[in-house]
């Protein structure tokens, strides 16, 4: 029989309100014929930036004006644009384990990039000091991939660090912040920032459709002028029709309803998967049960190595990603312990037991 997926790189589009989306698209065509006949402004259409501004002020406490928002066709593009602006000899610190695609992107630019380890509060401040970082990339809402939620104390430490010297910035990648089960959201770093040191990044990949490629960043006011100078000839890559459709999708309340519905769906599925894993693996498994996001970390006590586990999963048609994908530099491996990032967005409830059974066979 077919593949089963425990991948974190997924969202369950079977529940996406395509009918409502299409209605919003029709409205967008009717309302914005003139705008669609022109190239869109480099930062993206003003009305769309206004809607995003209002939304993140409500949901994440982000304080900004539409002028500070840059829309981009994916977060990688925005990271590239941001770091292009101040790349000469800039030293970047990035969480390790972390997001390999940012790490690879940054290393290709003429930047010095240091993977920095995590302690139980998130990114390690001592290491940030010792590598003499100028820009620090963090995922405070739900550390990617370990899931840690950065406590207020560490957020304050980070903001104080940034305020100590000119040209220090924090890139707050608020990925996966929309999915919180039980614990309510800690306000964004950006909402606590008093010194214009935080660049806030968000995406619609997990809450709408990953294929749309609609992401955004919020620049501190002092960087907006620099951005406009640097990118005066830039034409926005994102598709204006999709942007105007998204605007209506958000303004109609459909977006908020969909995120709420998906929170319930994913919470149920997450609990089911955790229960099934605990019941099947018993003391062989340690689950880092952070009630947020669309995946969690699980550690398995085994004599097998990563290579063997990954190959065996392939043979069993079980899609899994191990921590090897996120280790940005060779790190000592805990003996007799394999860590997997287990996602449940692509796993239907009726397949949970089957997926866990296959995973059990992979380890035995
Ligand atoms: C840490 C982090 N920050 C931002 C983003 C968002 O990037 P954007 O989509 O360009 O806006 C991702 C996406 N990470 C992606 C890959 C994770 C990986 O490579 O391991 C997640 O991929 C998908 C998400 C939803 C549905 C399908 C796939 C990020 O992992």
CSV table of C-alpha atoms and ligand atoms in Angstrom, one decimal:
chain,number,residue,atom,x,y,z
A,1,UNK,CA,0.0,0.0,0.0
A,2,UNK,CA,0.9,3.7,-0.3
A,3,UNK,CA,3.2,6.0,1.5
A,4,UNK,CA,2.4,7.4,5.0
A,5,UNK,CA,3.9,10.7,6.1
A,6,UNK,CA,5.1,12.0,9.4
A,7,UNK,CA,6.7,14.9,7.6
A,8,UNK,CA,6.7,18.4,9.2
A,9,UNK,CA,6.9,19.9,5.7
A,10,UNK,CA,3.2,19.7,5.1
A,11,UNK,CA,-0.2,21.3,5.7
A,12,UNK,CA,-3.5,19.6,5.4
A,13,UNK,CA,-5.0,21.3,2.4
A,14,UNK,CA,-7.9,18.8,2.3
A,15,UNK,CA,-9.6,21.2,4.8
A,16,UNK,CA,-8.8,24.4,3.0
A,17,UNK,CA,-11.9,26.5,2.1
A,18,UNK,CA,-11.3,26.6,-1.7
A,19,UNK,CA,-14.9,27.7,-2.4
A,20,UNK,CA,-14.4,30.8,-0.2
A,21,UNK,CA,-11.0,31.4,-1.6
A,22,UNK,CA,-12.5,31.4,-5.1
A,23,UNK,CA,-15.2,33.9,-4.1
A,24,UNK,CA,-12.4,36.2,-2.7
A,25,UNK,CA,-10.5,35.8,-6.0
A,26,UNK,CA,-13.6,36.8,-8.0
A,27,UNK,CA,-14.0,39.9,-5.8
A,28,UNK,CA,-10.3,40.7,-6.2
A,29,UNK,CA,-10.7,40.6,-10.0
A,30,UNK,CA,-13.8,42.8,-9.9
A,31,UNK,CA,-12.3,45.4,-7.4
A,32,UNK,CA,-8.7,45.6,-8.6
A,33,UNK,CA,-8.9,45.5,-12.5
A,34,UNK,CA,-6.8,48.8,-12.7
A,35,UNK,CA,-4.2,47.6,-10.2
A,36,UNK,CA,-3.9,44.3,-12.0
A,37,UNK,CA,-3.2,46.2,-15.2
A,38,UNK,CA,-0.1,47.8,-13.6
A,39,UNK,CA,3.1,46.5,-12.1
A,40,UNK,CA,2.7,46.3,-8.3
A,41,UNK,CA,4.8,48.5,-6.0
A,42,UNK,CA,8.1,47.0,-4.9
A,43,UNK,CA,6.9,46.3,-1.3
A,44,UNK,CA,3.6,44.9,-2.5
A,45,UNK,CA,0.1,46.7,-2.8
A,46,UNK,CA,-0.5,49.2,0.0
A,47,UNK,CA,-4.0,47.8,0.8
A,48,UNK,CA,-2.6,44.3,1.3
A,49,UNK,CA,0.1,45.6,3.5
A,50,UNK,CA,-2.5,47.5,5.5
A,51,UNK,CA,-4.5,44.3,6.0
A,52,UNK,CA,-1.4,42.3,7.1
A,53,UNK,CA,-0.5,45.2,9.5
A,54,UNK,CA,-3.9,45.1,11.2
A,55,UNK,CA,-3.9,41.3,11.4
A,56,UNK,CA,-0.4,40.9,13.1
A,57,UNK,CA,-1.2,43.8,15.4
A,58,UNK,CA,-4.2,41.8,16.6
A,59,UNK,CA,-2.7,38.3,16.6
A,60,UNK,CA,0.9,39.0,17.5
A,61,UNK,CA,1.0,42.4,19.1
A,62,UNK,CA,3.3,43.6,16.2
A,63,UNK,CA,3.4,47.4,16.1
A,64,UNK,CA,3.9,48.7,12.6
A,65,UNK,CA,2.6,50.8,9.7
A,66,UNK,CA,2.0,49.5,6.2
A,67,UNK,CA,5.1,51.4,5.0
A,68,UNK,CA,7.3,49.1,7.1
A,69,UNK,CA,5.9,45.9,5.5
A,70,UNK,CA,7.7,44.2,2.6
A,71,UNK,CA,5.8,41.4,1.0
A,72,UNK,CA,7.9,38.6,-0.6
A,73,UNK,CA,7.4,35.4,-2.6
A,74,UNK,CA,8.8,33.3,0.2
A,75,UNK,CA,10.8,34.0,3.4
A,76,UNK,CA,14.1,33.0,1.7
A,77,UNK,CA,13.7,35.9,-0.7
A,78,UNK,CA,13.1,38.4,2.1
A,79,UNK,CA,16.1,37.1,4.1
A,80,UNK,CA,18.2,37.5,0.9
A,81,UNK,CA,16.9,41.1,0.4
A,82,UNK,CA,17.5,42.0,4.0
A,83,UNK,CA,21.0,40.7,4.2
A,84,UNK,CA,21.9,42.2,0.8
A,85,UNK,CA,21.3,45.5,2.4
A,86,UNK,CA,24.0,45.1,5.0
A,87,UNK,CA,26.2,42.2,4.1
A,88,UNK,CA,29.8,43.6,4.1
A,89,UNK,CA,31.5,41.7,6.8
A,90,UNK,CA,28.3,41.2,8.8
A,91,UNK,CA,28.5,38.4,11.3
A,92,UNK,CA,25.3,36.3,11.6
A,93,UNK,CA,24.3,33.9,14.4
A,94,UNK,CA,21.7,31.3,13.6
A,95,UNK,CA,20.1,28.7,15.9
A,96,UNK,CA,21.5,25.1,15.8
A,97,UNK,CA,19.6,22.9,15.3
A,98,UNK,CA,17.9,25.2,12.9
A,99,UNK,CA,16.5,25.9,9.5
A,100,UNK,CA,19.0,24.5,7.0
A,101,UNK,CA,17.6,26.5,4.1
A,102,UNK,CA,18.4,29.8,5.8
A,103,UNK,CA,21.8,28.6,6.8
A,104,UNK,CA,22.7,27.5,3.2
A,105,UNK,CA,21.3,30.8,1.8
A,106,UNK,CA,23.3,33.0,4.3
A,107,UNK,CA,26.5,31.0,3.8
A,108,UNK,CA,26.3,31.7,0.0
A,109,UNK,CA,26.2,35.4,0.6
A,110,UNK,CA,29.4,37.1,1.7
A,111,UNK,CA,28.5,36.8,5.4
A,112,UNK,CA,30.2,35.1,8.3
A,113,UNK,CA,27.6,32.7,9.6
A,114,UNK,CA,27.9,30.9,13.0
A,115,UNK,CA,25.4,28.2,14.1
A,116,UNK,CA,24.8,28.8,17.8
A,117,UNK,CA,23.6,26.2,20.2
A,118,UNK,CA,20.4,26.2,22.3
A,119,UNK,CA,20.0,26.0,26.1
A,120,UNK,CA,16.6,25.3,27.7
A,121,UNK,CA,15.6,28.9,27.2
A,122,UNK,CA,16.5,29.1,23.5
A,123,UNK,CA,19.5,30.5,21.8
A,124,UNK,CA,22.6,30.6,23.9
A,125,UNK,CA,23.5,34.2,24.8
A,126,UNK,CA,27.1,33.5,25.7
A,127,UNK,CA,27.8,32.1,22.3
A,128,UNK,CA,26.2,35.1,20.6
A,129,UNK,CA,28.7,37.3,22.5
A,130,UNK,CA,31.7,35.0,21.8
A,131,UNK,CA,31.1,34.9,18.0
A,132,UNK,CA,30.6,38.7,18.0
A,133,UNK,CA,27.4,38.5,16.1
A,134,UNK,CA,25.8,41.5,14.5
A,135,UNK,CA,22.5,39.8,13.3
A,136,UNK,CA,20.8,37.0,15.2
A,137,UNK,CA,18.2,34.8,13.6
A,138,UNK,CA,15.7,33.3,16.1
A,139,UNK,CA,12.4,31.4,16.0
A,140,UNK,CA,11.1,32.4,19.5
A,141,UNK,CA,7.4,31.3,19.1
A,142,UNK,CA,8.2,27.7,18.5
A,143,UNK,CA,11.9,27.1,18.0
A,144,UNK,CA,12.4,25.4,14.6
A,145,UNK,CA,12.8,22.4,14.9
A,146,UNK,CA,13.0,21.7,18.7
A,147,UNK,CA,9.7,23.4,19.5
A,148,UNK,CA,11.0,25.3,22.5
A,149,UNK,CA,9.0,28.5,23.3
A,150,UNK,CA,11.4,31.3,24.2
A,151,UNK,CA,10.5,32.6,27.7
A,152,UNK,CA,10.1,36.3,28.3
A,153,UNK,CA,13.3,36.4,30.3
A,154,UNK,CA,15.4,35.3,27.3
A,155,UNK,CA,13.5,37.7,25.0
A,156,UNK,CA,14.5,40.6,27.3
A,157,UNK,CA,18.1,39.4,27.3
A,158,UNK,CA,18.1,39.3,23.5
A,159,UNK,CA,16.6,42.7,23.2
A,160,UNK,CA,19.1,44.1,25.7
A,161,UNK,CA,21.9,42.5,23.7
A,162,UNK,CA,20.7,44.2,20.5
A,163,UNK,CA,20.4,47.6,22.2
A,164,UNK,CA,24.0,47.6,23.4
A,165,UNK,CA,25.6,48.4,20.1
A,166,UNK,CA,24.7,50.1,16.8
A,167,UNK,CA,23.9,47.9,13.8
A,168,UNK,CA,22.9,44.9,15.9
A,169,UNK,CA,19.6,43.3,14.8
A,170,UNK,CA,17.4,40.4,15.7
A,171,UNK,CA,15.5,38.6,12.9
A,172,UNK,CA,12.4,37.2,14.6
A,173,UNK,CA,11.2,34.4,12.3
A,174,UNK,CA,7.7,33.9,13.7
A,175,UNK,CA,7.2,30.7,11.8
A,176,UNK,CA,4.5,28.3,13.1
A,177,UNK,CA,3.3,30.9,15.6
A,178,UNK,CA,-0.4,30.4,14.6
A,179,UNK,CA,-0.7,26.9,16.1
A,180,UNK,CA,-0.9,27.0,19.8
A,181,UNK,CA,-2.8,24.3,21.8
A,182,UNK,CA,-3.6,25.2,25.4
A,183,UNK,CA,-0.8,27.7,26.1
A,184,UNK,CA,-1.7,31.1,24.8
A,185,UNK,CA,0.7,33.0,22.6
A,186,UNK,CA,3.6,35.0,24.2
A,187,UNK,CA,3.6,38.4,22.4
A,188,UNK,CA,6.2,38.8,19.7
A,189,UNK,CA,9.8,40.0,20.4
A,190,UNK,CA,8.9,42.9,18.0
A,191,UNK,CA,6.2,44.0,20.3
A,192,UNK,CA,8.7,44.3,23.2
A,193,UNK,CA,11.3,46.1,21.2
A,194,UNK,CA,11.9,49.7,22.1
A,195,UNK,CA,15.0,50.3,20.0
A,196,UNK,CA,14.0,49.4,16.4
A,197,UNK,CA,16.2,46.4,16.5
A,198,UNK,CA,13.8,43.6,15.5
A,199,UNK,CA,12.9,42.6,11.9
A,200,UNK,CA,9.8,40.5,12.2
A,201,UNK,CA,9.2,37.8,9.5
A,202,UNK,CA,5.9,35.9,8.9
A,203,UNK,CA,4.5,33.6,6.2
A,204,UNK,CA,1.2,32.3,5.0
A,205,UNK,CA,2.7,28.9,4.0
A,206,UNK,CA,1.3,27.1,7.0
A,207,UNK,CA,-2.0,28.9,7.5
A,208,UNK,CA,-3.1,29.3,3.9
A,209,UNK,CA,-1.3,27.4,1.1
A,210,UNK,CA,2.4,26.8,0.9
A,211,UNK,CA,2.2,26.9,-2.9
A,212,UNK,CA,1.1,30.6,-2.9
A,213,UNK,CA,4.5,31.7,-1.8
A,214,UNK,CA,3.3,34.7,0.2
A,215,UNK,CA,5.5,35.9,3.1
A,216,UNK,CA,6.3,39.3,4.6
A,217,UNK,CA,8.7,41.1,6.8
A,218,UNK,CA,8.3,44.2,9.0
A,219,UNK,CA,11.3,46.5,8.9
A,220,UNK,CA,12.0,49.0,11.8
A,221,UNK,CA,11.2,52.5,10.5
A,222,UNK,CA,14.9,53.4,10.2
A,223,UNK,CA,15.5,50.6,7.7
A,224,UNK,CA,12.6,51.4,5.4
A,225,UNK,CA,14.4,54.3,3.7
A,226,UNK,CA,17.5,52.1,3.2
A,227,UNK,CA,15.3,49.4,1.7
A,228,UNK,CA,13.6,51.8,-0.7
A,229,UNK,CA,17.0,53.1,-1.8
A,230,UNK,CA,18.4,49.6,-2.3
A,231,UNK,CA,15.4,48.2,-4.1
A,232,UNK,CA,14.1,51.3,-6.0
A,233,UNK,CA,14.1,49.3,-9.3
A,234,UNK,CA,12.7,46.1,-7.8
A,235,UNK,CA,9.3,44.8,-9.0
A,236,UNK,CA,7.4,42.7,-6.5
A,237,UNK,CA,7.6,39.0,-7.4
A,238,UNK,CA,4.4,37.9,-5.6
A,239,UNK,CA,1.3,37.5,-7.8
A,240,UNK,CA,-0.9,40.6,-7.3
A,241,UNK,CA,-4.1,38.7,-7.9
A,242,UNK,CA,-3.1,36.2,-5.1
A,243,UNK,CA,-2.3,39.1,-2.8
A,244,UNK,CA,-5.6,40.9,-3.4
A,245,UNK,CA,-7.4,37.5,-3.0
A,246,UNK,CA,-5.6,37.0,0.3
A,247,UNK,CA,-6.6,40.5,1.4
A,248,UNK,CA,-10.3,39.7,1.0
A,249,UNK,CA,-9.8,36.2,2.5
A,250,UNK,CA,-8.4,37.9,5.6
A,251,UNK,CA,-10.9,40.9,5.7
A,252,UNK,CA,-13.9,38.5,5.3
A,253,UNK,CA,-12.8,36.6,8.5
A,254,UNK,CA,-12.3,33.4,6.5
A,255,UNK,CA,-8.6,33.4,7.4
A,256,UNK,CA,-9.2,33.6,11.2
A,257,UNK,CA,-12.0,30.9,11.0
A,258,UNK,CA,-9.7,28.6,9.0
A,259,UNK,CA,-6.8,29.0,11.4
A,260,UNK,CA,-9.1,28.3,14.4
A,261,UNK,CA,-10.6,25.2,12.7
A,262,UNK,CA,-7.1,23.9,11.8
A,263,UNK,CA,-5.9,24.5,15.4
A,264,UNK,CA,-8.7,22.1,16.6
A,265,UNK,CA,-8.0,19.6,13.9
A,266,UNK,CA,-4.2,19.6,14.5
A,267,UNK,CA,-4.6,19.5,18.3
A,268,UNK,CA,-6.8,16.4,18.1
A,269,UNK,CA,-4.4,14.7,15.6
A,270,UNK,CA,-1.3,15.6,17.7
A,271,UNK,CA,-2.8,14.1,20.8
A,272,UNK,CA,-3.8,10.9,18.9
A,273,UNK,CA,-0.3,10.5,17.5
A,274,UNK,CA,1.4,11.1,20.9
A,275,UNK,CA,-0.9,8.6,22.6
A,276,UNK,CA,-0.3,6.0,19.9
A,277,UNK,CA,3.5,6.5,20.1
A,278,UNK,CA,3.6,6.2,23.9
A,279,UNK,CA,1.4,3.2,23.9
A,280,UNK,CA,3.5,1.4,21.2
A,281,UNK,CA,7.0,2.5,22.2
A,282,UNK,CA,6.6,2.8,25.9
A,283,UNK,CA,9.9,3.5,27.7
A,284,UNK,CA,11.8,3.4,24.4
A,285,UNK,CA,10.5,6.9,23.4
A,286,UNK,CA,10.9,10.4,25.0
A,287,UNK,CA,8.5,12.9,23.4
A,288,UNK,CA,9.1,16.7,23.8
A,289,UNK,CA,5.5,17.5,24.1
A,290,UNK,CA,5.4,21.3,23.5
A,291,UNK,CA,1.7,22.1,22.8
A,292,UNK,CA,2.4,24.2,19.6
A,293,UNK,CA,3.2,23.8,15.9
A,294,UNK,CA,2.6,21.1,13.4
A,295,UNK,CA,5.4,18.8,14.6
A,296,UNK,CA,7.2,17.7,17.8
A,297,UNK,CA,10.6,16.2,18.6
A,298,UNK,CA,10.8,12.5,19.7
A,299,UNK,CA,13.9,10.7,21.0
A,300,UNK,CA,14.1,6.9,20.5
A,301,UNK,CA,16.5,4.7,22.5
A,302,UNK,CA,18.1,2.4,20.0
A,303,UNK,CA,21.4,0.8,19.0
A,304,UNK,CA,20.7,1.7,15.4
A,305,UNK,CA,22.2,4.7,13.6
A,306,UNK,CA,20.6,7.5,11.6
A,307,UNK,CA,21.5,6.0,8.2
A,308,UNK,CA,20.0,2.7,9.1
A,309,UNK,CA,16.8,4.2,10.4
A,310,UNK,CA,16.4,6.5,7.4
A,311,UNK,CA,16.9,3.7,4.9
A,312,UNK,CA,14.6,1.4,6.7
A,313,UNK,CA,11.8,4.1,6.8
A,314,UNK,CA,12.3,4.6,3.0
A,315,UNK,CA,11.8,0.8,2.5
A,316,UNK,CA,8.7,0.9,4.7
A,317,UNK,CA,7.3,3.9,2.7
A,318,UNK,CA,7.2,6.0,5.8
A,319,UNK,CA,8.2,9.7,5.3
A,320,UNK,CA,10.2,10.9,8.3
A,321,UNK,CA,12.9,13.6,8.9
A,322,UNK,CA,15.6,13.0,11.5
A,323,UNK,CA,17.5,15.6,13.4
A,324,UNK,CA,20.4,15.2,10.9
A,325,UNK,CA,18.4,17.5,8.6
A,326,UNK,CA,18.6,20.3,11.2
A,327,UNK,CA,22.1,19.9,12.6
A,328,UNK,CA,23.9,22.9,11.0
A,329,UNK,CA,27.3,21.6,11.9
A,330,UNK,CA,28.5,18.1,12.8
A,331,UNK,CA,27.6,17.6,16.4
A,332,UNK,CA,28.3,14.8,18.8
A,333,UNK,CA,25.6,12.2,18.6
A,334,UNK,CA,24.0,10.9,21.8
A,335,UNK,CA,24.9,7.3,21.9
A,336,UNK,CA,21.9,4.9,21.5
A,337,UNK,CA,19.5,7.8,20.9
A,338,UNK,CA,17.9,8.8,17.6
A,339,UNK,CA,15.9,12.1,17.4
A,340,UNK,CA,13.1,12.5,14.8
A,341,UNK,CA,11.0,15.5,14.0
A,342,UNK,CA,7.4,14.1,13.8
A,343,UNK,CA,4.8,16.1,11.8
A,344,UNK,CA,1.1,15.3,11.7
A,345,UNK,CA,-0.3,17.8,9.2
A,346,UNK,CA,-0.1,15.2,6.4
A,347,UNK,CA,-1.4,12.3,8.5
A,348,UNK,CA,-5.1,11.4,8.4
A,349,UNK,CA,-6.5,10.2,11.7
A,350,UNK,CA,-7.3,6.8,10.3
A,351,UNK,CA,-3.6,6.4,9.4
A,352,UNK,CA,-2.1,7.2,12.8
A,353,UNK,CA,-2.0,3.7,14.1
A,354,UNK,CA,-0.6,2.4,10.7
A,355,UNK,CA,2.1,5.1,10.7
A,356,UNK,CA,3.2,4.3,14.3
A,357,UNK,CA,3.2,0.6,13.4
A,358,UNK,CA,5.5,1.2,10.5
A,359,UNK,CA,7.7,3.4,12.7
A,360,UNK,CA,7.9,0.6,15.3
A,361,UNK,CA,9.0,-1.8,12.6
A,362,UNK,CA,11.7,0.7,11.5
A,363,UNK,CA,13.2,0.6,14.9
A,364,UNK,CA,12.9,-3.2,15.5
B,1,LIG,C1,12.0,28.2,10.1
B,1,LIG,C2,11.2,28.5,9.0
B,1,LIG,N1,10.9,29.8,8.7
B,1,LIG,C3,10.1,30.2,7.7
B,1,LIG,C4,9.6,29.2,6.8
B,1,LIG,C5,8.6,29.6,5.8
B,1,LIG,O1,9.2,29.8,4.6
B,1,LIG,P1,8.3,30.3,3.3
B,1,LIG,O2,7.3,29.2,3.1
B,1,LIG,O3,9.3,30.5,2.3
B,1,LIG,O4,7.6,31.6,3.8
B,1,LIG,C6,9.9,27.9,7.0
B,1,LIG,C7,9.4,26.9,6.1
B,1,LIG,N2,9.8,25.7,6.2
B,1,LIG,C8,9.4,24.7,5.2
B,1,LIG,C9,10.4,23.6,5.0
B,1,LIG,C10,11.0,23.1,6.3
B,1,LIG,C11,12.3,22.3,6.0
B,1,LIG,O5,12.9,22.6,4.9
B,1,LIG,O6,12.7,21.5,6.8
B,1,LIG,C12,8.0,24.2,5.5
B,1,LIG,O7,7.6,23.7,4.4
B,1,LIG,C13,6.2,23.5,4.2
B,1,LIG,C14,5.3,24.2,5.0
B,1,LIG,C15,3.9,24.0,4.8
B,1,LIG,C16,3.5,23.1,3.8
B,1,LIG,C17,4.4,22.4,3.0
B,1,LIG,C18,5.8,22.7,3.2
B,1,LIG,C19,10.7,27.5,8.1
B,1,LIG,O8,11.0,26.2,8.4
